Coordinates of N, CA and C in Angstrom, one line a residue:
M1 N 120.0 233.0 164.4 CA 118.8 234.1 163.6 C 117.1 233.9 164.1
T2 N 116.2 234.5 164.4 CA 115.4 234.5 164.4 C 114.4 235.4 163.6
T3 N 112.9 235.1 163.1 CA 113.0 235.7 162.5 C 111.4 235.9 162.5
E4 N 110.7 236.5 162.5 CA 109.0 237.2 162.1 C 109.0 237.5 161.9
Q5 N 107.3 237.7 161.0 CA 106.6 238.0 160.0 C 105.8 239.2 160.5
Y6 N 105.8 240.4 160.4 CA 104.7 240.8 161.0 C 103.7 241.1 159.6
E7 N 103.8 241.3 158.2 CA 102.4 241.5 157.7 C 103.3 241.1 156.3
M8 N 102.5 240.2 155.4 CA 103.0 240.4 154.0 C 101.8 241.0 153.3
V9 N 101.5 241.5 151.9 CA 100.2 241.7 151.1 C 101.5 241.7 149.1
S10 N 100.2 240.3 148.8 CA 101.3 239.6 147.5 C 100.6 239.6 146.6
L11 N 100.9 239.9 145.6 CA 100.0 239.9 144.2 C 100.9 239.2 143.5
S12 N 99.9 237.4 143.4 CA 100.4 236.8 142.2 C 101.7 236.4 142.1
I13 N 102.6 236.2 143.4 CA 104.0 236.1 144.0 C 104.2 234.5 144.4
S14 N 104.9 233.9 144.3 CA 104.7 232.6 145.2 C 105.9 231.9 146.1
D15 N 105.1 231.2 147.6 CA 105.8 231.1 149.0 C 107.9 231.2 148.2
Y16 N 107.5 230.7 147.4 CA 109.2 230.6 147.6 C 110.1 231.4 146.7
T17 N 109.5 232.9 146.2 CA 110.0 233.6 145.6 C 110.4 234.3 147.3
I18 N 109.2 234.5 147.8 CA 109.3 235.4 148.8 C 110.9 234.5 149.9
N19 N 110.0 233.9 150.3 CA 111.7 233.0 151.2 C 112.9 233.3 150.6
K20 N 112.8 233.1 148.7 CA 114.4 233.8 148.3 C 115.3 235.0 147.6
I21 N 113.6 236.0 148.4 CA 113.9 237.3 148.2 C 114.5 237.7 150.1
R22 N 113.7 237.5 151.0 CA 114.2 237.8 152.1 C 115.2 236.9 152.4
R23 N 115.7 235.9 151.7 CA 117.1 234.7 152.2 C 118.3 236.3 151.7
E24 N 118.2 236.6 151.0 CA 119.0 237.8 149.8 C 118.6 238.6 150.6
V25 N 117.3 239.5 151.0 CA 117.7 240.5 151.8 C 118.3 240.4 153.3
E26 N 118.6 239.5 153.7 CA 118.9 239.2 154.9 C 120.4 239.2 154.9
K27 N 120.6 239.2 154.6 CA 121.6 238.8 153.7 C 123.1 239.5 153.9
Q28 N 121.5 240.7 152.4 CA 122.5 242.4 152.1 C 122.5 243.2 153.4
L29 N 121.2 242.7 154.1 CA 121.4 243.4 155.8 C 121.9 243.2 156.8
E30 N 122.6 242.1 156.5 CA 123.3 242.2 158.2 C 125.1 242.1 157.6
Y31 N 124.8 242.6 156.2 CA 126.5 243.6 155.9 C 126.5 244.9 156.4
V32 N 125.0 245.5 155.6 CA 124.9 246.9 155.8 C 125.4 247.4 157.0
V33 N 124.2 246.3 157.6 CA 124.4 247.0 159.6 C 125.5 246.6 159.6
S34 N 126.5 245.5 160.2 CA 127.9 245.3 160.7 C 128.7 246.6 159.8
E35 N 128.3 246.6 158.3 CA 129.5 247.8 158.1 C 129.3 249.5 159.7
R36 N 127.9 249.4 159.6 CA 127.8 250.8 160.9 C 127.4 250.0 162.1
I37 N 127.5 249.4 162.3 CA 128.0 248.9 164.2 C 129.1 250.2 164.6
G38 N 128.6 250.4 165.8 CA 129.8 251.7 166.4 C 130.1 252.7 165.9
E39 N 128.5 253.6 164.9 CA 128.8 254.0 164.3 C 127.4 255.0 165.1
D40 N 126.6 254.8 165.8 CA 125.1 255.0 166.5 C 123.8 253.9 167.3
K41 N 123.7 253.5 167.9 CA 123.2 252.8 167.7 C 121.8 252.5 168.1
S42 N 121.3 252.9 167.4 CA 119.6 253.6 165.5 C 120.4 254.1 164.5
M43 N 120.0 252.5 163.7 CA 120.9 252.9 161.7 C 119.6 252.4 161.2
Y44 N 119.6 253.6 161.0 CA 118.6 253.4 159.4 C 118.9 253.7 158.3
G45 N 118.2 253.1 156.8 CA 118.2 253.5 155.4 C 117.1 253.2 155.0
D46 N 117.5 252.4 153.6 CA 117.2 252.2 152.5 C 117.7 251.8 150.9
F47 N 118.2 250.9 150.6 CA 118.5 250.5 149.6 C 117.9 249.6 149.2
D48 N 117.9 249.6 147.5 CA 118.1 248.6 146.0 C 118.8 247.9 145.9
L49 N 118.2 246.2 145.3 CA 118.4 245.3 145.2 C 118.5 244.1 144.4
D50 N 119.1 243.7 143.9 CA 118.2 242.7 142.6 C 118.4 241.1 142.8
V51 N 117.3 241.1 143.0 CA 116.9 239.8 143.2 C 117.3 238.7 142.0
E52 N 118.2 237.6 141.8 CA 117.5 237.0 140.5 C 116.5 235.6 140.7
V53 N 115.5 235.5 140.9 CA 114.3 234.0 141.1 C 114.4 233.4 140.0
D54 N 114.6 232.2 139.8 CA 114.3 231.2 137.9 C 114.3 232.5 137.3
D55 N 115.9 232.5 136.4 CA 116.2 233.2 135.7 C 115.2 234.4 135.2
E56 N 114.8 235.2 136.6 CA 114.1 236.6 136.3 C 115.0 237.4 137.4
I57 N 115.8 238.7 137.4 CA 116.0 239.4 138.2 C 114.8 240.4 138.8
L58 N 114.7 240.1 139.6 CA 113.9 240.9 140.4 C 114.1 242.7 141.5
P59 N 113.4 243.6 140.4 CA 114.4 244.7 141.8 C 113.5 244.9 143.3
V60 N 113.7 245.1 143.8 CA 113.7 245.3 144.9 C 114.1 246.3 145.8
H61 N 113.1 246.8 146.8 CA 113.6 248.4 147.5 C 113.3 248.0 149.3
V62 N 114.0 248.0 149.6 CA 114.4 247.7 151.1 C 113.9 249.1 151.6
T63 N 114.1 249.1 153.1 CA 113.5 250.2 153.9 C 114.0 249.6 155.3
Y64 N 114.7 249.7 155.7 CA 115.7 249.2 157.6 C 115.0 250.1 158.0
D65 N 115.1 249.8 160.1 CA 115.1 249.9 161.0 C 116.1 249.0 161.7
A66 N 117.4 249.8 162.2 CA 118.4 248.4 163.3 C 118.9 249.0 164.5
Y67 N 118.8 248.5 165.1 CA 119.1 249.0 166.7 C 120.2 247.8 166.8
D68 N 121.6 248.9 167.6 CA 122.8 247.6 168.0 C 122.4 248.0 169.9
G69 N 121.3 245.9 170.4 CA 121.8 246.6 171.5 C 123.0 245.4 172.1
T70 N 123.9 245.5 170.9 CA 125.0 244.7 171.8 C 126.3 245.5 173.3
T71 N 126.4 244.9 173.3 CA 127.7 245.9 175.2 C 128.8 244.7 175.2
V72 N 130.2 245.4 175.3 CA 131.3 245.1 175.1 C 131.4 244.7 176.5
I73 N 132.1 244.1 177.1 CA 133.4 244.1 178.2 C 134.3 243.4 178.1
Y74 N 135.1 245.2 178.2 CA 136.3 245.0 177.4 C 136.8 244.5 179.0
G75 N 138.1 243.0 178.5 CA 138.7 242.6 179.3 C 139.9 242.6 180.0
D76 N 141.5 242.0 180.0 CA 142.4 242.4 179.9 C 143.3 241.4 179.7
Y77 N 144.8 241.7 179.9 CA 145.6 241.0 179.3 C 145.4 239.4 179.2
F78 N 144.7 238.7 180.5 CA 144.3 237.8 180.4 C 143.0 237.4 180.1
T79 N 142.0 238.1 179.8 CA 140.6 238.2 180.0 C 140.5 238.9 178.1
P80 N 139.8 238.0 177.6 CA 139.0 238.7 176.1 C 138.0 239.3 175.9
D81 N 138.0 240.0 175.3 CA 137.1 241.5 174.8 C 135.4 240.1 175.7
Y82 N 134.3 240.9 175.6 CA 133.5 240.0 175.0 C 131.8 240.7 175.3
V83 N 131.7 240.3 174.4 CA 130.1 241.3 173.6 C 129.1 240.6 174.1
D84 N 128.0 240.7 174.3 CA 126.8 240.6 174.3 C 126.0 241.3 174.3
G85 N 125.0 240.5 173.4 CA 123.0 241.4 173.1 C 123.6 240.5 171.8
S86 N 122.2 242.0 170.9 CA 122.2 241.4 169.6 C 122.2 241.9 168.5
I87 N 121.7 242.1 167.4 CA 121.1 243.3 167.0 C 120.0 243.0 166.5
E88 N 119.1 243.8 166.5 CA 117.9 243.8 166.1 C 117.1 244.4 164.6
V89 N 117.1 244.0 163.3 CA 116.4 245.0 162.3 C 115.0 244.6 162.1
K90 N 114.5 245.6 161.3 CA 112.8 245.0 160.9 C 113.4 246.1 159.6
Y91 N 112.7 245.6 159.0 CA 112.8 245.9 157.5 C 111.4 246.1 156.8
E92 N 110.7 246.3 155.1 CA 110.6 246.8 154.5 C 110.7 246.4 154.1
V93 N 110.1 245.5 152.6 CA 110.3 245.1 151.2 C 109.0 245.3 150.1
E94 N 110.1 245.9 148.7 CA 109.1 246.3 148.3 C 109.5 245.6 147.2
V95 N 108.5 244.8 145.7 CA 108.6 243.5 145.0 C 107.9 244.7 144.1
Y96 N 109.2 244.7 142.4 CA 108.5 245.1 141.6 C 108.8 244.2 140.7
D97 N 108.2 244.1 139.3 CA 108.6 243.4 138.3 C 109.4 244.4 137.0
E98 N 109.4 243.8 135.6 CA 110.8 244.8 134.7 C 110.4 245.9 134.3
D99 N 108.2 246.1 134.4 CA 108.3 247.3 133.9 C 107.5 248.1 135.6
G100 N 108.4 247.9 136.9 CA 107.9 249.1 137.8 C 106.9 249.0 137.3
I101 N 106.1 248.1 138.5 CA 104.6 247.8 138.9 C 105.4 246.7 140.0
E102 N 104.4 247.1 141.3 CA 104.8 247.1 142.3 C 104.0 245.5 142.4
M103 N 104.8 243.9 143.0 CA 104.4 242.7 142.8 C 104.5 242.4 144.4
C104 N 104.3 242.5 144.9 CA 104.7 242.1 146.7 C 104.9 243.2 147.3
K105 N 104.4 242.9 148.7 CA 105.2 244.0 150.4 C 105.3 242.7 151.1
F106 N 106.3 243.0 152.3 CA 105.9 242.8 152.8 C 106.8 243.2 154.6
N107 N 106.3 242.7 155.2 CA 107.6 242.9 156.3 C 108.3 242.1 157.0
D108 N 109.2 242.4 157.9 CA 109.8 240.9 159.1 C 110.7 241.7 159.3
S109 N 111.5 241.0 160.3 CA 112.2 241.5 161.5 C 113.4 240.0 161.8
F110 N 114.5 240.3 161.9 CA 115.1 239.3 162.4 C 116.8 240.0 163.3
E111 N 117.7 239.3 163.9 CA 118.1 239.8 165.2 C 119.6 238.4 164.6
F112 N 120.9 239.4 165.1 CA 122.3 238.8 164.6 C 123.5 238.9 165.3
E113 N 123.5 238.1 166.1 CA 124.8 238.2 167.3 C 126.5 239.1 166.1

């Protein structure tokens, strides 16, 4: 899995918190996008997620755009199917406090097979 950071705007939020949010978002994105593989090469959408950090629940809104760059090479009885390529996911995260005020906003991307 590779990660590339694009932009981050943060108001009094620690790197630890951002990294925890990033891990939770990427785990959820991998699940959401995996469920849609085979439907369309271009996958996009958004969802809300609650992330627990240091006994505090932070509401997070995620907007994503993913591309299925995989190719399946079908085998036969003696040769198993082979999948080449990866899924590329770009996403934007908005983090809010308990009052609904935006605390942080960042963009990132990753790939998985």
